[in-house]
Amino acid sequence: MRKILSYRRIKLFSLSLIDLDGLLPIEDYATTTVDDGLISTTSSPEEETTSTFAVSANGYNNIAARDYAYDWWNGRNPVYSTYYAEKVGGCKVSDGRTCWNKWNDCANFVSQALYAGGMKFKYGASFTSDESWNFGSLIPSHTWGGAHNFYKHWKTRAGVASTVSDLQTGDAVSLNTDTDPDIDHTVIITRNTGNSSANKYITQHSWDHREERTLADMFSQGYGVYGYEIDKATN
């Protein structure tokens, strides 16, 4: 769930940190997605219907992305998880949840779903570049598996939706769950039953859940919400 700017943390003495602080570029943070404050018109999830099939002009199939999330919400696809298991967790994916719990898989999971939906790999100057988004044969880009890095890529590639009513099934959402400005978690909307934040059901990894919560729950927790309209992203 925590962002991965690097797999290794470098500790600096406070004096060095002060000296360097003025040399570091100021990050351009996007404006959050606003909760419209609309009220759900349905009385229970059982009465609600799931979004219909849609292939966007950019080639994104939101239902294919949703179905991938359904298939893997409580598992780990070894094609995309072996790297994190071995390099971060020091374990094998086949070991099950005792291994899976050793790394934060939220952005990796959502990236897989977007790729399954038809979003194409992007290649920047290196795997650490914000312009890159891919799962390479040796190492994934930082934007693929790091929550904050994922945000830095998609806020440019898709833009951040101004209001939650703009979001639909298959759209990704970044969450800032604490007081610092960095992104901590990534989820995907897998069920959209209306314009209200209470109609946007999310599926996630790290704490594996399928549609147990909605974006309304995220807003009620005071989280910063950054939603991406993936059908409008460059592809």
Tab-separated table of C-alpha atoms in Angstrom:
chain	number	residue	atom	x	y	z
A	1	MET	CA	0.000	0.000	0.000
A	2	ARG	CA	2.803	2.420	0.709
A	3	LYS	CA	4.406	4.173	-2.228
A	4	ILE	CA	7.628	2.752	-3.690
A	5	LEU	CA	9.906	5.556	-4.749
A	6	SER	CA	12.817	3.180	-4.344
A	7	TYR	CA	13.127	-0.284	-2.893
A	8	ARG	CA	15.834	1.028	-0.618
A	9	ARG	CA	15.539	3.931	1.792
A	10	ILE	CA	18.501	6.250	2.181
A	11	LYS	CA	18.842	7.944	5.567
A	12	LEU	CA	20.397	11.393	5.609
A	13	PHE	CA	21.747	13.314	8.563
A	14	SER	CA	19.416	16.182	9.437
A	15	LEU	CA	22.031	18.775	8.452
A	16	SER	CA	22.477	17.191	5.035
A	17	LEU	CA	18.703	17.019	4.613
A	18	ILE	CA	18.408	20.733	5.339
A	19	ASP	CA	21.161	21.501	2.854
A	20	LEU	CA	19.548	19.418	0.147
A	21	ASP	CA	15.974	20.497	0.750
A	22	GLY	CA	16.360	23.741	-1.135
A	23	LEU	CA	17.802	21.928	-4.145
A	24	LEU	CA	14.950	19.444	-4.540
A	25	PRO	CA	12.244	20.265	-7.107
A	26	ILE	CA	8.781	20.989	-5.728
A	27	GLU	CA	6.395	18.290	-6.896
A	28	ASP	CA	3.320	19.411	-8.802
A	29	TYR	CA	0.483	17.723	-6.936
A	30	ALA	CA	-2.843	17.394	-8.695
A	31	THR	CA	-6.141	18.664	-7.339
A	32	THR	CA	-8.156	15.917	-5.688
A	33	THR	CA	-11.367	14.461	-7.062
A	34	VAL	CA	-14.309	16.101	-5.281
A	35	ASP	CA	-17.283	14.226	-3.871
A	36	ASP	CA	-20.335	15.691	-5.614
A	37	GLY	CA	-22.432	15.101	-2.518
A	38	LEU	CA	-25.026	13.241	-4.543
A	39	ILE	CA	-27.273	10.723	-2.796
A	40	SER	CA	-27.585	7.132	-3.953
A	41	THR	CA	-31.100	6.446	-5.212
A	42	THR	CA	-30.939	2.711	-4.480
A	43	SER	CA	-31.769	1.201	-1.120
A	44	SER	CA	-29.464	-1.820	-1.225
A	45	PRO	CA	-26.631	-3.268	-3.336
A	46	GLU	CA	-28.900	-6.135	-4.352
A	47	GLU	CA	-31.121	-3.688	-6.237
A	48	GLU	CA	-28.262	-2.135	-8.127
A	49	THR	CA	-26.969	-3.126	-11.524
A	50	THR	CA	-23.421	-3.334	-12.787
A	51	SER	CA	-22.077	-1.124	-15.574
A	52	THR	CA	-22.635	-2.442	-19.074
A	53	PHE	CA	-19.932	-3.482	-21.509
A	54	ALA	CA	-17.968	-0.623	-23.012
A	55	VAL	CA	-14.884	-0.338	-25.199
A	56	SER	CA	-13.640	3.224	-25.255
A	57	ALA	CA	-12.246	5.149	-28.204
A	58	ASN	CA	-8.758	4.694	-26.773
A	59	GLY	CA	-9.223	0.908	-26.801
A	60	TYR	CA	-9.807	0.473	-23.075
A	61	ASN	CA	-12.289	-2.264	-22.188
A	62	ASN	CA	-13.453	-1.431	-18.668
A	63	ILE	CA	-15.335	-4.689	-18.259
A	64	ALA	CA	-12.255	-6.746	-19.157
A	65	ALA	CA	-10.362	-4.795	-16.484
A	66	ARG	CA	-13.153	-5.426	-13.993
A	67	ASP	CA	-13.239	-9.138	-14.788
A	68	TYR	CA	-9.491	-9.406	-14.282
A	69	ALA	CA	-9.871	-7.777	-10.877
A	70	TYR	CA	-12.648	-10.235	-10.069
A	71	ASP	CA	-10.424	-13.166	-11.072
A	72	TRP	CA	-7.449	-12.101	-8.933
A	73	TRP	CA	-8.836	-10.003	-6.087
A	74	ASN	CA	-7.967	-12.669	-3.494
A	75	GLY	CA	-4.979	-14.214	-5.269
A	76	ARG	CA	-1.655	-13.295	-6.844
A	77	ASN	CA	-0.925	-13.806	-10.515
A	78	PRO	CA	2.599	-15.282	-10.519
A	79	VAL	CA	3.390	-13.620	-13.843
A	80	TYR	CA	3.302	-10.223	-12.127
A	81	SER	CA	3.944	-11.153	-8.513
A	82	THR	CA	7.028	-13.366	-8.643
A	83	TYR	CA	9.320	-10.339	-8.908
A	84	TYR	CA	7.879	-8.692	-5.786
A	85	ALA	CA	7.793	-11.978	-3.885
A	86	GLU	CA	11.444	-12.725	-4.571
A	87	LYS	CA	12.948	-9.226	-4.515
A	88	VAL	CA	10.856	-7.595	-1.807
A	89	GLY	CA	9.438	-10.467	0.216
A	90	GLY	CA	12.251	-12.975	-0.166
A	91	CYS	CA	9.676	-15.724	-0.655
A	92	LYS	CA	7.715	-17.629	-3.278
A	93	VAL	CA	4.251	-16.678	-4.557
A	94	SER	CA	3.240	-20.307	-4.145
A	95	ASP	CA	3.789	-19.954	-0.375
A	96	GLY	CA	0.441	-18.182	-0.245
A	97	ARG	CA	-0.632	-15.340	1.983
A	98	THR	CA	2.337	-15.649	4.334
A	99	CYS	CA	4.400	-14.518	1.355
A	100	TRP	CA	1.871	-12.103	-0.164
A	101	ASN	CA	1.705	-10.096	3.051
A	102	LYS	CA	5.384	-9.211	2.772
A	103	TRP	CA	4.903	-6.537	0.113
A	104	ASN	CA	2.267	-3.943	-0.719
A	105	ASP	CA	0.523	-5.119	-3.876
A	106	CYS	CA	-2.158	-2.497	-4.449
A	107	ALA	CA	-0.658	-0.663	-7.433
A	108	ASN	CA	0.678	-3.874	-8.972
A	109	PHE	CA	-2.842	-5.333	-8.864
A	110	VAL	CA	-4.534	-2.282	-10.383
A	111	SER	CA	-1.843	-2.006	-13.073
A	112	GLN	CA	-2.533	-5.603	-14.053
A	113	ALA	CA	-6.241	-4.871	-14.385
A	114	LEU	CA	-5.640	-1.781	-16.529
A	115	TYR	CA	-3.293	-3.757	-18.762
A	116	ALA	CA	-5.857	-6.561	-19.050
A	117	GLY	CA	-8.340	-3.887	-20.102
A	118	GLY	CA	-6.133	-2.813	-22.970
A	119	MET	CA	-3.946	-0.010	-21.639
A	120	LYS	CA	-0.599	-0.222	-23.375
A	121	PHE	CA	2.859	-0.181	-21.854
A	122	LYS	CA	4.710	3.135	-21.928
A	123	TYR	CA	8.486	3.473	-21.948
A	124	GLY	CA	10.353	6.471	-20.606
A	125	ALA	CA	14.045	7.086	-20.099
A	126	SER	CA	14.291	4.277	-17.539
A	127	PHE	CA	12.200	2.063	-15.287
A	128	THR	CA	12.286	4.820	-12.645
A	129	SER	CA	10.816	7.433	-14.984
A	130	ASP	CA	7.290	8.741	-14.377
A	131	GLU	CA	6.680	8.384	-18.129
A	132	SER	CA	7.296	4.642	-17.963
A	133	TRP	CA	4.505	2.207	-17.127
A	134	ASN	CA	5.340	-1.378	-17.949
A	135	PHE	CA	6.171	-4.776	-16.583
A	136	GLY	CA	9.539	-5.689	-18.033
A	137	SER	CA	11.159	-9.096	-18.226
A	138	LEU	CA	13.716	-8.141	-15.567
A	139	ILE	CA	12.102	-5.393	-13.516
A	140	PRO	CA	8.776	-3.528	-13.548
A	141	SER	CA	8.678	0.236	-13.791
A	142	HIS	CA	8.281	2.017	-10.464
A	143	THR	CA	4.947	3.369	-11.721
A	144	TRP	CA	3.655	-0.184	-12.108
A	145	GLY	CA	3.984	-1.294	-8.502
A	146	GLY	CA	4.428	1.838	-6.378
A	147	ALA	CA	1.306	3.704	-5.277
A	148	HIS	CA	2.822	7.188	-5.407
A	149	ASN	CA	4.669	6.468	-8.642
A	150	PHE	CA	1.444	5.100	-10.149
A	151	TYR	CA	-0.222	8.402	-9.246
A	152	LYS	CA	2.558	10.431	-10.858
A	153	HIS	CA	2.114	8.527	-14.123
A	154	TRP	CA	-1.668	8.471	-14.366
A	155	LYS	CA	-2.337	12.039	-13.214
A	156	THR	CA	-0.549	13.044	-16.405
A	157	ARG	CA	-1.621	10.242	-18.718
A	158	ALA	CA	-5.323	10.314	-17.814
A	159	GLY	CA	-5.719	13.424	-15.680
A	160	VAL	CA	-7.535	13.524	-12.356
A	161	ALA	CA	-11.325	13.566	-12.558
A	162	SER	CA	-12.780	16.755	-11.115
A	163	THR	CA	-15.775	15.060	-9.503
A	164	VAL	CA	-16.544	11.510	-8.394
A	165	SER	CA	-19.607	11.322	-10.656
A	166	ASP	CA	-17.216	11.276	-13.635
A	167	LEU	CA	-15.815	7.901	-12.548
A	168	GLN	CA	-17.067	4.524	-13.732
A	169	THR	CA	-16.276	0.818	-13.651
A	170	GLY	CA	-12.664	0.181	-14.602
A	171	ASP	CA	-11.375	3.542	-13.417
A	172	ALA	CA	-8.404	3.580	-11.063
A	173	VAL	CA	-8.246	5.646	-7.885
A	174	SER	CA	-5.260	6.779	-5.819
A	175	LEU	CA	-5.729	7.488	-2.118
A	176	ASN	CA	-3.787	9.651	0.298
A	177	THR	CA	-4.606	8.091	3.655
A	178	ASP	CA	-2.462	10.242	5.948
A	179	THR	CA	-1.285	13.805	6.518
A	180	ASP	CA	1.724	13.864	4.191
A	181	PRO	CA	1.155	14.738	0.510
A	182	ASP	CA	2.254	11.382	-0.911
A	183	ILE	CA	-0.089	8.689	-2.191
A	184	ASP	CA	-0.473	5.591	-0.016
A	185	HIS	CA	-2.919	3.262	-1.757
A	186	THR	CA	-4.407	2.339	-5.141
A	187	VAL	CA	-7.815	0.760	-5.883
A	188	ILE	CA	-10.025	0.087	-8.893
A	189	ILE	CA	-13.747	0.688	-9.267
A	190	THR	CA	-15.312	-2.636	-10.239
A	191	ARG	CA	-18.965	-1.762	-9.781
A	192	ASN	CA	-20.606	1.535	-10.690
A	193	THR	CA	-24.295	1.828	-9.960
A	194	GLY	CA	-24.869	5.571	-10.130
A	195	ASN	CA	-23.329	9.010	-9.787
A	196	SER	CA	-22.911	9.064	-6.004
A	197	SER	CA	-19.640	8.140	-4.311
A	198	ALA	CA	-21.721	5.515	-2.487
A	199	ASN	CA	-22.340	3.900	-5.891
A	200	LYS	CA	-18.641	3.411	-6.668
A	201	TYR	CA	-17.605	0.010	-5.292
A	202	ILE	CA	-13.878	-0.640	-5.085
A	203	THR	CA	-11.679	-3.736	-5.253
A	204	GLN	CA	-8.121	-3.799	-3.939
A	205	HIS	CA	-5.000	-5.675	-2.852
A	206	SER	CA	-2.707	-5.272	0.176
A	207	TRP	CA	-5.859	-5.686	2.231
A	208	ASP	CA	-7.714	-7.871	-0.246
A	209	HIS	CA	-11.333	-6.798	-0.682
A	210	ARG	CA	-13.894	-7.111	-3.428
A	211	GLU	CA	-16.588	-4.433	-3.370
A	212	GLU	CA	-16.893	-4.358	0.404
A	213	ARG	CA	-16.430	-0.601	0.416
A	214	THR	CA	-17.204	2.385	-1.788
A	215	LEU	CA	-15.573	5.717	-2.479
A	216	ALA	CA	-18.015	7.217	0.009
A	217	ASP	CA	-16.160	5.277	2.703
A	218	MET	CA	-12.880	6.769	1.496
A	219	PHE	CA	-14.261	10.298	1.660
A	220	SER	CA	-15.739	9.652	5.107
A	221	GLN	CA	-12.265	8.658	6.325
A	222	GLY	CA	-10.940	12.010	5.178
A	223	TYR	CA	-8.719	10.466	2.514
A	224	GLY	CA	-7.480	12.446	-0.461
A	225	VAL	CA	-9.102	10.863	-3.518
A	226	TYR	CA	-7.600	11.035	-7.012
A	227	GLY	CA	-9.700	9.263	-9.632
A	228	TYR	CA	-8.621	8.661	-13.217
A	229	GLU	CA	-10.982	8.363	-16.177
A	230	ILE	CA	-9.020	5.636	-17.925
A	231	ASP	CA	-11.170	5.805	-21.053
A	232	LYS	CA	-9.743	9.309	-21.593
A	233	ALA	CA	-6.104	8.341	-21.075
A	234	THR	CA	-3.571	8.399	-23.879
A	235	ASN	CA	-2.991	4.940	-25.264
